[in-house]
Short mmCIF file of C-alpha atoms in Angstrom, two decimals:
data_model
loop_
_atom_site.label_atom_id
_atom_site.label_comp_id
_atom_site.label_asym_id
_atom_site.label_seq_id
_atom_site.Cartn_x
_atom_site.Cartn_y
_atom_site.Cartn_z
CA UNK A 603 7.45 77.32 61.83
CA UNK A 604 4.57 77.01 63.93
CA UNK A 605 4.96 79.07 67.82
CA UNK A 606 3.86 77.57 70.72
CA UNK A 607 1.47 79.26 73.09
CA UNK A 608 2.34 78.28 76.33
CA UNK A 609 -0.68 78.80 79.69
CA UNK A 610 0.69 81.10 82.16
CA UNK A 611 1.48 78.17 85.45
CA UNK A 612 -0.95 80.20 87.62
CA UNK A 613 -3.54 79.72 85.15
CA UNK A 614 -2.64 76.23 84.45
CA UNK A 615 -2.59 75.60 88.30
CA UNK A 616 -5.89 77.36 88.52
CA UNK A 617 -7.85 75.34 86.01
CA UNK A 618 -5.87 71.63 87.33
CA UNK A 619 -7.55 72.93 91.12
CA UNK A 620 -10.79 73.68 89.18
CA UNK A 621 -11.12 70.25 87.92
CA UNK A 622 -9.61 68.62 91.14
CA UNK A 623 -11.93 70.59 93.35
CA UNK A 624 -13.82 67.98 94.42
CA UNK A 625 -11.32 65.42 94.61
CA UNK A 626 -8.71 66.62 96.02
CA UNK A 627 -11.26 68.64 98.76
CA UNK A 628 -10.65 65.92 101.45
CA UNK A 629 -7.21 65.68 101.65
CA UNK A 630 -6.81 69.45 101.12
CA UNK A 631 -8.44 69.79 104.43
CA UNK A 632 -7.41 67.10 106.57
CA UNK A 633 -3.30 68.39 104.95
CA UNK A 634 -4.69 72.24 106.61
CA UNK A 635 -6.41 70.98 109.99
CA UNK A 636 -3.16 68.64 110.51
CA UNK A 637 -0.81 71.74 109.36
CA UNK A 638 -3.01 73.37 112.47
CA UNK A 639 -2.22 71.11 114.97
CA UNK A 640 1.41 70.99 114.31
CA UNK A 641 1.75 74.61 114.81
CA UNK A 642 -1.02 75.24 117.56
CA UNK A 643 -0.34 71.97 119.99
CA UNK A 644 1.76 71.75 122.75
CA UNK A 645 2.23 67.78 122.88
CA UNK A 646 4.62 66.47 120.88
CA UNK A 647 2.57 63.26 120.35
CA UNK A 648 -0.05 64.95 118.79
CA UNK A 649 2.46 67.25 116.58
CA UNK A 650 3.54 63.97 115.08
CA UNK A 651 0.40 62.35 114.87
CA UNK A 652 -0.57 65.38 112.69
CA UNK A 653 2.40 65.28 111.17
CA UNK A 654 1.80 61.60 109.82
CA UNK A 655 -1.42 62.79 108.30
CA UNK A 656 -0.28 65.52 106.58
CA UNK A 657 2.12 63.87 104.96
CA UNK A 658 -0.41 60.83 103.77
CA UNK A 659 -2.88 63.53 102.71
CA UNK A 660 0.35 65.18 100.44
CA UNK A 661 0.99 61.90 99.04
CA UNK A 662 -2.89 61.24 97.98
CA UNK A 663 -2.81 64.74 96.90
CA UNK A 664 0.06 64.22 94.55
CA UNK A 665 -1.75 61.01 93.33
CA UNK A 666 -4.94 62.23 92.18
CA UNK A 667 -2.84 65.50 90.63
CA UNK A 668 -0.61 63.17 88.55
CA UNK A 669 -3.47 60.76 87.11
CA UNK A 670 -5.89 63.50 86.26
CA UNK A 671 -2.35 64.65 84.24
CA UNK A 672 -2.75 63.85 80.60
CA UNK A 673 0.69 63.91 79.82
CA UNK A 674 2.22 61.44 82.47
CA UNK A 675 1.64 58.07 83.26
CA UNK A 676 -0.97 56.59 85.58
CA UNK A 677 0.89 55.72 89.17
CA UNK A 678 0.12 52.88 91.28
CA UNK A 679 -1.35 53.88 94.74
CA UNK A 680 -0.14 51.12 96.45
CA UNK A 681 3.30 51.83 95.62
CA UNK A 682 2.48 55.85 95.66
CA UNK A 683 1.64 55.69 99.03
CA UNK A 684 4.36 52.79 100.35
CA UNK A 685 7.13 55.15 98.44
CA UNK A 686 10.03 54.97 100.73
CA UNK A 687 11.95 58.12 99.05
CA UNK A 688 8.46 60.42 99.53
CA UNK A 689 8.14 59.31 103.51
CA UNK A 690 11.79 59.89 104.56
CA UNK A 691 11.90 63.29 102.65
CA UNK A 692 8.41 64.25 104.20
CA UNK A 693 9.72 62.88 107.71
CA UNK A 694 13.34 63.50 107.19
CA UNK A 695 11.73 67.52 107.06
CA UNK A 696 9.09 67.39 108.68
CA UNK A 697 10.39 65.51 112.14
CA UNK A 698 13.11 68.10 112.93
CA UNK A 699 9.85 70.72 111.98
CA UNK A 700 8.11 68.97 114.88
CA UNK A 701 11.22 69.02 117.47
CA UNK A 702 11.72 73.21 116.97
CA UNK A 703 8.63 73.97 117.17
CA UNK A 704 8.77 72.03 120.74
CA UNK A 705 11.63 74.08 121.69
CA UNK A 706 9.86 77.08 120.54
CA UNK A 707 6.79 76.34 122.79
CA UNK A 708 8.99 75.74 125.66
CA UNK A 709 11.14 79.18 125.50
CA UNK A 710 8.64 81.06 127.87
CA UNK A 711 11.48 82.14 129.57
CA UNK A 712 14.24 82.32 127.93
CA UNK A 713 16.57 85.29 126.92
CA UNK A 714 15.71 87.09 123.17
CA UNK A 715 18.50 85.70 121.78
CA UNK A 716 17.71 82.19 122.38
CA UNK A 717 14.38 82.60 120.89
CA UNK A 718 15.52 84.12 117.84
CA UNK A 719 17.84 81.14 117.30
CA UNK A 720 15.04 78.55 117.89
CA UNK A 721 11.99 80.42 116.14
CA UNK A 722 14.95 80.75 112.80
CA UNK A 723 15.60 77.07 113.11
CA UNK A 724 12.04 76.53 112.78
CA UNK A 725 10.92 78.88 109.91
CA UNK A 726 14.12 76.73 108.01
CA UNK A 727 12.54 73.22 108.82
CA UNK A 728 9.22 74.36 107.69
CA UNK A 729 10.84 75.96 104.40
CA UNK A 730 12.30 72.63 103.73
CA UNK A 731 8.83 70.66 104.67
CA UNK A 732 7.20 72.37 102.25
CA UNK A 733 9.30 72.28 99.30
CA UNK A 734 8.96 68.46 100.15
CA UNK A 735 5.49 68.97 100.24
CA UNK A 736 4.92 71.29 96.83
CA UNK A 737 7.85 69.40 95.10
CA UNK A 738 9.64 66.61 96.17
CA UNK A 739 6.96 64.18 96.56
CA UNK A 740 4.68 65.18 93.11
CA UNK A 741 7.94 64.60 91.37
CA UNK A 742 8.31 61.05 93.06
CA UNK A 743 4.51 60.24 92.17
CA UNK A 744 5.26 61.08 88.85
CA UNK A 745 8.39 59.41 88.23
CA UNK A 746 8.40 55.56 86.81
CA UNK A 747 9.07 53.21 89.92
CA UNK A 748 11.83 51.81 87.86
CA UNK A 749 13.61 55.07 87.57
CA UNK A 750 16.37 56.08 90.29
CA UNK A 751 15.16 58.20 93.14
CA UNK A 752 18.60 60.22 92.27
CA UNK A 753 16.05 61.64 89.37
CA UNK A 754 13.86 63.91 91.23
CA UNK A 755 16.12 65.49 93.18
CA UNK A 756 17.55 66.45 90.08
CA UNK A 757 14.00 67.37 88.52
CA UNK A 758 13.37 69.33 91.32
CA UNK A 759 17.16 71.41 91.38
CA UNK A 760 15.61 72.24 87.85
CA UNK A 761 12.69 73.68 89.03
CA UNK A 762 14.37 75.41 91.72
CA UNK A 763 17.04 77.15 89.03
CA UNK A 764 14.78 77.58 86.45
CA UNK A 765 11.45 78.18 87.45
CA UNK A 766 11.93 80.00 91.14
CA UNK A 767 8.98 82.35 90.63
CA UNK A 768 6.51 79.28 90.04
CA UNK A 769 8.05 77.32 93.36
CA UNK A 770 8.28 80.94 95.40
CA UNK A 771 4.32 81.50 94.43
CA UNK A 772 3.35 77.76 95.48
CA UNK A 773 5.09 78.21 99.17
CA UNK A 774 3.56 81.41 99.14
CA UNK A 775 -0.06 80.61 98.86
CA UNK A 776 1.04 77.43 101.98
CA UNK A 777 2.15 80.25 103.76
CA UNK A 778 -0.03 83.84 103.28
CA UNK A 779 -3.50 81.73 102.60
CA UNK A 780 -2.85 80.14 106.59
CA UNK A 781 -5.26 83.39 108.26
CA UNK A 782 -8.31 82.51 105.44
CA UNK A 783 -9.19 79.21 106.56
CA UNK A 784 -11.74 78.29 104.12
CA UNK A 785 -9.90 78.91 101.34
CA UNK A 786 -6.47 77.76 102.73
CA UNK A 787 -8.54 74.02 103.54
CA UNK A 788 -9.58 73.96 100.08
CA UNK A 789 -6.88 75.68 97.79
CA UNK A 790 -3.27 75.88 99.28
CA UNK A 791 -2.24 71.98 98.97
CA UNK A 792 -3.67 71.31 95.47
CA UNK A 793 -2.67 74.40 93.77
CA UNK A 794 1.05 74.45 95.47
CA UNK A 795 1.29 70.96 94.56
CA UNK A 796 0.17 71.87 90.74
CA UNK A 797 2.04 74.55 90.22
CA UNK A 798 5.48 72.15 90.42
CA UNK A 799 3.89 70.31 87.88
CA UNK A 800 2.84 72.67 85.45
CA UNK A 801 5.88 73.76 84.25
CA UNK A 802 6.54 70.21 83.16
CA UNK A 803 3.27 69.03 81.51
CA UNK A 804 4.17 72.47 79.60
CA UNK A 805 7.55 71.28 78.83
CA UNK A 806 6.12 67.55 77.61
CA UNK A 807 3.05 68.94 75.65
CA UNK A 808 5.65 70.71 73.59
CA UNK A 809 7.46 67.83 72.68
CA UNK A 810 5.05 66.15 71.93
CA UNK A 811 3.68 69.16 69.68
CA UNK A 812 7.23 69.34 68.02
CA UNK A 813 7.26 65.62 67.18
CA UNK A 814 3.87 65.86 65.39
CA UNK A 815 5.16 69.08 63.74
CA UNK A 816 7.83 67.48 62.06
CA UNK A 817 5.42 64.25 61.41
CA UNK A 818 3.55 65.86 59.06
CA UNK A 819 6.30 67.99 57.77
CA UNK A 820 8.28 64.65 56.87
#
């Protein structure tokens, strides 16, 4: 029986961000200066402004990951980008992300306690942004537009009980790559968003494999 070699996801992430450099360099950085702004500003009107454009650069991202993909079908950018499910899980996260971090800037004077209620709230909402970020909304590119939204989120409770290291390392790099700028604009969003798809253009490739296998076998 022939064994399957299967890439490490790092190194399959690595060499997907090698080829999507260039590509995926513009919405990599405007994803990181808008990520700045929601974090940094003190007007709420600018947090969501930002807010909007990191989530449109997420869902171009996701795009040009999926159709450089080999083993998944080419998705429509019209409907990629008009994807209802991807917006309200991006807003649905990222809007409450927006409102604590408000409160936050506004607890000057406010007792320790109250603080450490507010700044927790906010480190949650921003856990759950990014998984919608790194996750949710590659799995909706990739899906068929035909197929029932109820899909990913099951895709992506597989990834999250079966591949936790690859989904802890891709929130990771959003989060520890934030104080080197340079690389952060240019890395974090791509590679996050290819390590969640990795581990299943590993899983199809060795179908596929096993399906010629037997072919020539038969």
């Amino acid at each position: 029986m022939m064994r399957i070699t299967k890439p490490s996801s790092i190194r399959s992430a690595l060499r997907a961000l090698w080829d999507l450099n260039i590509q995926t360099m513009p919405t990599a950085l405007v994803w990181a200066v808008s990520f700045w702004f929601i974090i940094e500003t003190h007007s709420l009107v600018i947090r969501l402004a930002a807010l909007f454009l990191a989530n449109l650069a997420t869902i171009v991202s996701a795009v040009l990951i999926v159709k450089d993909s080999p083993a998944t079908r080419e998705p429509n950018w019209k409907d990629s980008i008009l994807d209802r499910f991807s917006w309200a899980m991006l807003m649905g996260t990222g809007f409450p992300l927006c409102l604590a971090l408000e409160n936050v800037s506004r607890l000057h004077n406010s007792n320790y306690l109250q603080k450490l209620i507010f700044l927790s709230i906010s480190i949650s909402c921003l856990i759950l942004w990014f998984l919608a970020v790194s996750l949710l909304v590659p799995l909706a590119v990739r899906r068929d537009r035909f197929e029932d939204e109820t899909i990913v989120l099951a895709e992506a409770l597989g990834i999250l009980q079966h591949h936790k290291r690859r989904v802890f390392t891709s929130l990771a790099v959003l989060v520890l790559a934030w104080p080197i700028f340079f690389v952060y604009a240019f890395l974090a969003l791509t590679f996050s968003q290819c390590m969640t798809l990795s581990p299943l253009g590993h899983e199809m490739d060795a179908a596929i494999n096993s399906q010629d296998t037997r072919g020539h076998l038969a």
